[in-house]
């Protein structure tokens, strides 16, 4: 079974559909119960518009506003009760904003939704991923994190401070670099565990997130149609996440960065161990989650003797 965030629209919607077509039961983490019901109804209808769908139970939902730590922890708890073994987690949801915005927990919103939420959700779901990925079980587990080709080339954690001097574009680029640093550091920790973790750039797609960067008025009206012409469709944007999530070619690959359904080179800053370790400690100080804290099964466990 697969868990995905942000499947209500854009790239995530098409990724969820692709996963269901590939045979996964897809549990959608939606921002509210209302969005969960709407999303599952929309996905089921898109998958099979006939009155008697062939796959009536392809989708389910759980509610969590990804800006809120407790909501993520509770949703993960619900998911683990329903699905003790999780074969795939796609951390897709993301936000962008031109203005400085703060969550009810007082955190800059781009940081909270784009970085802290994937860290928390992955951490809280780890028992289910470990259960599915245990070496020798014949199963495996994959984690896919949506980063972006727009990730920053240099780490600057002051990007999330504001409101004075705040740049939404800079905060977004930093949040996508944090996605890579999280991916690569976690991949090292999970090596040999049967759980892989990779990051993707889906390509430029004219989704709500991209449009949120455009100023309103004449500039938006001029740029929107151009963007729609040059960008990939959200459906095309789902290809790389789906490739990394499902392709046998990618089985066993971990700590990778993919674009256009192929391995790609991230900025050097994403590969620096000092940055990875620094961001792990910085994140732990912020939210009390050490993403390397999960006890992992040993490879080829020896039979126990009394
Ligand atoms: N579009 C691009 O050109 C592009 C390029 C590179 C990388 N990416 C990455 O691709 C991923 C998907 O982006 P997209 O372009 O498909 O964006 P999108 O169409 O705007 O969709 C974003 C999704 O995230 C969900 N979401 C946002 N805040 C949330 C919250 N607080 N709680 C729960 N869910 C929340 C939204 O929920 P609702 O449906 O309820 O609003 C929506 O389903 C992002 O990580 C983005 O950084 C996109």
Coordinates of C-alpha atoms and ligand atoms in Angstrom, one line a residue:
X1 CA 0.0 0.0 0.0
X2 CA 1.1 3.6 -0.6
X3 CA 0.7 6.8 1.4
X4 CA 0.8 10.2 -0.5
X5 CA 0.4 13.8 0.6
X6 CA -1.1 16.5 -1.6
X7 CA -3.1 14.3 -3.9
X8 CA -6.0 16.7 -4.2
X9 CA -4.6 18.5 -7.2
X10 CA -1.5 19.0 -9.4
X11 CA 1.3 16.5 -9.6
X12 CA 0.2 14.6 -6.6
X13 CA -3.3 13.9 -8.0
X14 CA -1.8 12.3 -11.1
X15 CA 0.8 10.4 -9.0
X16 CA -2.0 8.9 -6.9
X17 CA -3.9 7.9 -10.0
X18 CA -0.7 6.2 -11.4
X19 CA -0.1 4.4 -8.2
X20 CA -3.7 3.0 -8.1
X21 CA -3.2 1.9 -11.8
X22 CA 0.0 0.2 -10.7
X23 CA -2.1 -1.8 -8.2
X24 CA -1.4 0.1 -4.9
X25 CA -4.1 0.9 -2.4
X26 CA -3.5 4.6 -2.0
X27 CA -4.1 6.4 1.3
X28 CA -4.3 10.1 0.8
X29 CA -3.2 12.5 3.6
X30 CA -5.5 15.4 3.0
X31 CA -5.6 18.8 4.8
X32 CA -9.1 18.2 6.2
X33 CA -11.8 15.5 6.3
X34 CA -13.7 17.5 3.7
X35 CA -10.7 17.6 1.3
X36 CA -10.1 13.9 2.0
X37 CA -13.6 13.0 1.0
X38 CA -13.5 15.2 -2.1
X39 CA -10.1 14.0 -3.2
X40 CA -11.0 10.3 -2.9
X41 CA -14.3 10.8 -4.7
X42 CA -12.4 12.7 -7.5
X43 CA -9.6 10.1 -7.8
X44 CA -12.1 7.1 -7.8
X45 CA -14.1 8.8 -10.5
X46 CA -11.0 9.6 -12.6
X47 CA -9.7 6.1 -12.2
X48 CA -13.0 4.4 -13.3
X49 CA -16.0 6.6 -14.2
X50 CA -18.3 3.6 -14.6
X51 CA -21.2 3.4 -12.1
X52 CA -19.7 0.2 -10.6
X53 CA -15.9 0.9 -10.3
X54 CA -13.7 -2.1 -10.9
X55 CA -11.5 -0.9 -8.0
X56 CA -13.9 0.5 -5.4
X57 CA -11.4 0.4 -2.6
X58 CA -8.4 1.9 -4.5
X59 CA -8.3 5.0 -2.3
X60 CA -8.8 6.0 1.3
X61 CA -8.0 9.2 3.2
X62 CA -6.8 10.5 6.5
X63 CA -6.9 14.1 7.6
X64 CA -3.8 16.1 8.6
X65 CA -3.0 19.8 8.1
X66 CA 0.7 19.3 7.3
X67 CA 1.5 22.7 8.9
X68 CA 0.7 21.1 12.3
X69 CA 3.0 18.6 14.0
X70 CA 0.3 17.0 16.2
X71 CA -2.0 16.5 13.3
X72 CA 0.7 14.7 11.3
X73 CA 1.6 12.4 14.3
X74 CA -2.1 11.5 14.8
X75 CA -2.7 10.8 11.1
X76 CA 0.4 8.6 11.0
X77 CA -0.9 6.7 14.1
X78 CA -4.2 6.1 12.3
X79 CA -2.4 5.0 9.1
X80 CA -0.3 2.5 11.1
X81 CA -3.3 0.9 12.7
X82 CA -5.0 0.5 9.3
X83 CA -1.9 -0.5 7.5
X84 CA 0.9 -2.1 9.6
X85 CA 3.0 -2.5 6.5
X86 CA 3.6 0.6 4.3
X87 CA 5.4 -0.1 1.0
X88 CA 5.6 3.4 -0.4
X89 CA 5.5 6.9 1.0
X90 CA 5.4 9.9 -1.4
X91 CA 6.0 13.2 0.3
X92 CA 4.5 15.3 -2.4
X93 CA 2.6 18.2 -0.8
X94 CA 4.2 21.6 -1.1
X95 CA 3.5 25.3 -0.9
X96 CA 5.0 28.5 -2.2
X97 CA 4.2 32.0 -1.2
X98 CA 5.4 35.4 -2.2
X99 CA 4.6 36.7 1.3
X100 CA 5.9 35.8 4.7
X101 CA 3.2 33.5 6.3
X102 CA 3.2 31.8 9.7
X103 CA 1.5 28.6 10.7
X104 CA -0.6 28.4 13.9
X105 CA 2.5 26.9 15.5
X106 CA 4.4 30.1 14.7
X107 CA 6.6 28.6 12.0
X108 CA 7.3 30.1 8.6
X109 CA 4.8 28.1 6.4
X110 CA 7.1 27.1 3.5
X111 CA 9.5 25.5 6.0
X112 CA 6.7 23.8 7.9
X113 CA 4.9 22.3 5.0
X114 CA 7.8 21.6 2.6
X115 CA 10.5 20.3 5.0
X116 CA 9.2 19.8 8.6
X117 CA 6.1 17.9 7.4
X118 CA 8.0 15.3 5.3
X119 CA 10.5 14.8 8.2
X120 CA 7.7 14.2 10.7
X121 CA 5.5 12.0 8.5
X122 CA 8.4 9.8 7.4
X123 CA 9.6 9.5 11.0
X124 CA 6.2 8.6 12.4
X125 CA 5.4 6.1 9.6
X126 CA 8.8 4.4 9.9
X127 CA 7.5 1.4 11.8
X128 CA 5.2 0.6 8.9
X129 CA 8.0 1.1 6.3
X130 CA 10.4 -1.0 8.4
X131 CA 7.8 -3.8 8.6
X132 CA 7.4 -3.7 4.8
X133 CA 11.1 -3.4 4.1
X134 CA 12.6 -6.1 6.4
X135 CA 15.3 -7.8 4.4
X136 CA 14.5 -11.4 3.5
X137 CA 10.7 -10.7 3.7
X138 CA 10.4 -10.6 -0.1
X139 CA 9.0 -7.1 0.2
X140 CA 10.5 -3.6 0.1
X141 CA 9.6 -0.1 1.0
X142 CA 10.3 3.1 -0.9
X143 CA 10.2 6.7 0.2
X144 CA 10.0 9.4 -2.5
X145 CA 10.5 13.1 -1.6
X146 CA 9.4 15.8 -4.0
X147 CA 12.2 18.4 -4.3
X148 CA 12.7 20.7 -7.2
X149 CA 15.3 21.7 -9.8
X150 CA 14.9 25.1 -8.2
X151 CA 16.6 24.0 -5.0
X152 CA 19.1 26.4 -3.6
X153 CA 22.8 26.1 -4.5
X154 CA 23.9 27.3 -1.1
X155 CA 22.4 26.5 2.3
X156 CA 21.0 29.6 4.1
X157 CA 18.7 28.8 7.0
X158 CA 18.0 32.5 7.6
X159 CA 15.7 32.3 4.5
X160 CA 12.8 31.4 6.8
X161 CA 13.1 34.5 9.0
X162 CA 10.8 37.4 8.5
X163 CA 8.9 39.3 7.7
X164 CA 11.6 41.9 7.0
X165 CA 13.7 41.1 3.9
X166 CA 11.7 37.9 3.3
X167 CA 11.8 36.4 -0.2
X168 CA 9.3 33.7 -0.9
X169 CA 11.4 32.4 -3.8
X170 CA 14.5 32.1 -1.6
X171 CA 12.5 30.3 1.1
X172 CA 11.1 27.9 -1.4
X173 CA 14.5 27.2 -2.9
X174 CA 16.0 26.6 0.6
X175 CA 13.1 24.3 1.5
X176 CA 13.8 22.2 -1.6
X177 CA 17.5 22.0 -0.7
X178 CA 16.4 20.8 2.8
X179 CA 14.4 18.1 1.0
X180 CA 17.6 16.9 -0.6
X181 CA 19.7 17.1 2.5
X182 CA 17.0 15.1 4.4
X183 CA 16.8 12.5 1.6
X184 CA 20.5 11.9 1.3
X185 CA 21.2 11.7 5.0
X186 CA 18.2 9.4 5.7
X187 CA 19.3 7.2 2.8
X188 CA 22.7 6.7 4.5
X189 CA 21.0 5.7 7.7
X190 CA 18.6 3.3 5.9
X191 CA 21.2 1.6 3.7
X192 CA 20.8 -2.1 4.0
X193 CA 17.4 -1.9 5.7
X194 CA 15.3 -2.7 2.7
X195 CA 13.9 0.9 2.6
X196 CA 15.1 3.2 -0.1
X197 CA 14.7 7.0 -0.2
X198 CA 15.1 9.1 -3.3
X199 CA 14.3 12.7 -4.2
X200 CA 12.8 13.9 -7.5
X201 CA 12.4 17.1 -9.6
X202 CA 9.1 16.6 -11.4
X203 CA 9.7 19.4 -14.0
X204 CA 8.0 22.7 -14.3
X205 CA 4.2 22.2 -14.3
X206 CA 1.5 25.0 -14.2
X207 CA 0.0 24.0 -10.9
X208 CA -1.5 26.1 -8.0
X209 CA 2.0 26.1 -6.4
X210 CA 3.7 27.6 -9.4
X211 CA 0.9 30.2 -10.0
X212 CA 1.3 31.3 -6.3
X213 CA 4.6 32.8 -7.3
X214 CA 3.2 35.0 -9.9
X215 CA 2.1 38.5 -8.9
X216 CA -1.6 39.2 -9.4
X217 CA -2.8 41.5 -12.2
X218 CA -1.3 42.1 -15.6
X219 CA 2.0 40.1 -15.0
X220 CA 0.0 37.0 -14.0
X221 CA -2.4 37.4 -16.9
X222 CA 0.6 37.7 -19.3
X223 CA 2.8 35.0 -17.8
X224 CA 0.1 32.3 -17.1
X225 CA -0.5 31.3 -20.8
X226 CA 3.2 31.4 -21.6
X227 CA 3.9 29.1 -18.6
X228 CA 1.2 26.8 -19.7
X229 CA 2.8 26.5 -23.1
X230 CA 6.4 25.9 -22.0
X231 CA 5.7 23.8 -18.9
X232 CA 4.9 20.1 -18.6
X233 CA 1.3 19.2 -17.7
X234 CA 0.7 18.0 -14.1
X235 CA 0.2 14.6 -15.6
X236 CA 3.6 14.7 -17.2
X237 CA 5.0 16.1 -13.9
X238 CA 3.9 12.9 -12.2
X239 CA 6.0 10.7 -14.5
X240 CA 9.3 11.0 -12.5
X241 CA 7.7 10.5 -9.1
X242 CA 5.9 7.5 -10.5
X243 CA 9.1 6.1 -12.1
X244 CA 11.0 6.4 -8.8
X245 CA 8.1 5.0 -6.8
X246 CA 7.3 2.0 -9.0
X247 CA 9.9 1.1 -11.6
X248 CA 11.8 -2.1 -11.2
X249 CA 14.8 -0.2 -12.6
X250 CA 14.9 1.9 -9.4
X251 CA 14.5 -1.0 -7.0
X252 CA 17.4 -1.0 -4.6
X253 CA 18.5 2.5 -5.7
X254 CA 18.8 4.8 -2.7
X255 CA 20.1 8.3 -2.0
X256 CA 19.4 9.4 -5.6
X257 CA 18.0 12.5 -7.2
X258 CA 15.9 12.1 -10.3
X259 CA 14.6 14.3 -13.1
X260 CA 13.0 13.4 -16.4
X261 CA 12.8 9.8 -15.2
X262 CA 16.6 9.5 -14.9
X263 CA 19.3 10.1 -12.3
X264 CA 20.3 13.8 -12.1
X265 CA 23.0 15.8 -10.4
X266 CA 21.9 17.9 -7.4
X267 CA 23.8 21.0 -6.3
X268 CA 27.0 20.2 -4.5
X269 CA 25.6 21.8 -1.3
X270 CA 23.1 18.9 -1.1
X271 CA 25.8 16.3 -1.1
X272 CA 27.9 17.9 1.7
X273 CA 27.9 15.8 4.8
X274 CA 28.4 18.9 6.9
X275 CA 25.2 20.4 5.6
X276 CA 23.3 17.1 6.0
X277 CA 24.4 16.6 9.6
X278 CA 23.9 20.3 10.4
X279 CA 20.4 20.3 9.0
X280 CA 19.5 17.1 10.8
X281 CA 20.6 18.7 14.2
X282 CA 18.9 22.0 13.3
X283 CA 15.6 20.2 12.5
X284 CA 15.8 18.1 15.7
X285 CA 16.2 21.3 17.7
X286 CA 13.1 22.8 16.0
X287 CA 10.7 19.8 16.3
X288 CA 12.4 17.2 18.5
X289 CA 12.6 14.6 15.7
X290 CA 15.9 12.9 14.9
X291 CA 15.3 11.2 11.6
X292 CA 18.2 8.8 12.3
X293 CA 16.6 7.6 15.5
X294 CA 14.6 4.7 14.1
X295 CA 15.9 1.3 15.1
X296 CA 16.3 -0.7 11.9
X297 CA 16.1 -4.5 11.3
X298 CA 19.5 -6.1 10.7
X299 CA 20.3 -7.5 7.3
X300 CA 20.0 -11.3 7.1
X301 CA 19.0 -11.7 10.8
X302 CA 20.4 -14.9 12.4
X303 CA 17.8 -17.4 13.8
X304 CA 17.4 -16.9 17.6
X305 CA 18.5 -19.8 19.9
X306 CA 17.1 -20.3 23.4
Ligands
LIG1 N1 4.7 22.6 -10.2 C1 6.0 22.6 -10.4 O1 6.4 23.3 -11.4 C2 7.0 22.0 -9.5 C3 8.3 22.0 -9.9 C4 9.2 21.4 -9.0 C5 8.8 20.8 -7.8 N2 7.5 20.8 -7.5 C6 7.1 20.1 -6.3 O2 6.0 19.2 -6.5 C7 5.2 19.0 -5.4 C8 3.8 19.1 -5.8 O3 3.5 20.4 -6.2 P1 2.4 20.9 -7.2 O4 3.0 21.8 -8.2 O5 1.6 19.7 -7.7 O6 1.5 21.7 -6.2 P2 -0.1 22.0 -6.1 O7 -0.8 21.6 -7.3 O8 -0.2 23.4 -5.6 O9 -0.5 20.9 -5.0 C9 0.0 21.0 -3.7 C10 -0.7 20.0 -2.8 O10 -0.2 20.1 -1.5 C11 -1.3 20.1 -0.6 N3 -1.0 20.9 0.6 C12 -0.5 22.2 0.7 N4 -0.5 22.6 2.0 C13 -1.0 21.6 2.7 C14 -1.2 21.5 4.1 N5 -0.9 22.4 5.0 N6 -1.8 20.3 4.6 C15 -2.1 19.3 3.7 N7 -1.9 19.4 2.3 C16 -1.4 20.5 1.9 C17 -2.5 20.8 -1.3 O11 -3.7 20.5 -0.7 P3 -5.1 21.1 -1.3 O12 -5.4 20.3 -2.5 O13 -6.1 20.8 -0.2 O14 -4.8 22.5 -1.5 C18 -2.2 20.2 -2.7 O15 -2.9 19.0 -2.9 C19 5.7 20.1 -4.4 O16 6.5 19.5 -3.4 C20 6.5 21.0 -5.2 O17 7.5 21.7 -4.5 C21 6.5 21.3 -8.3

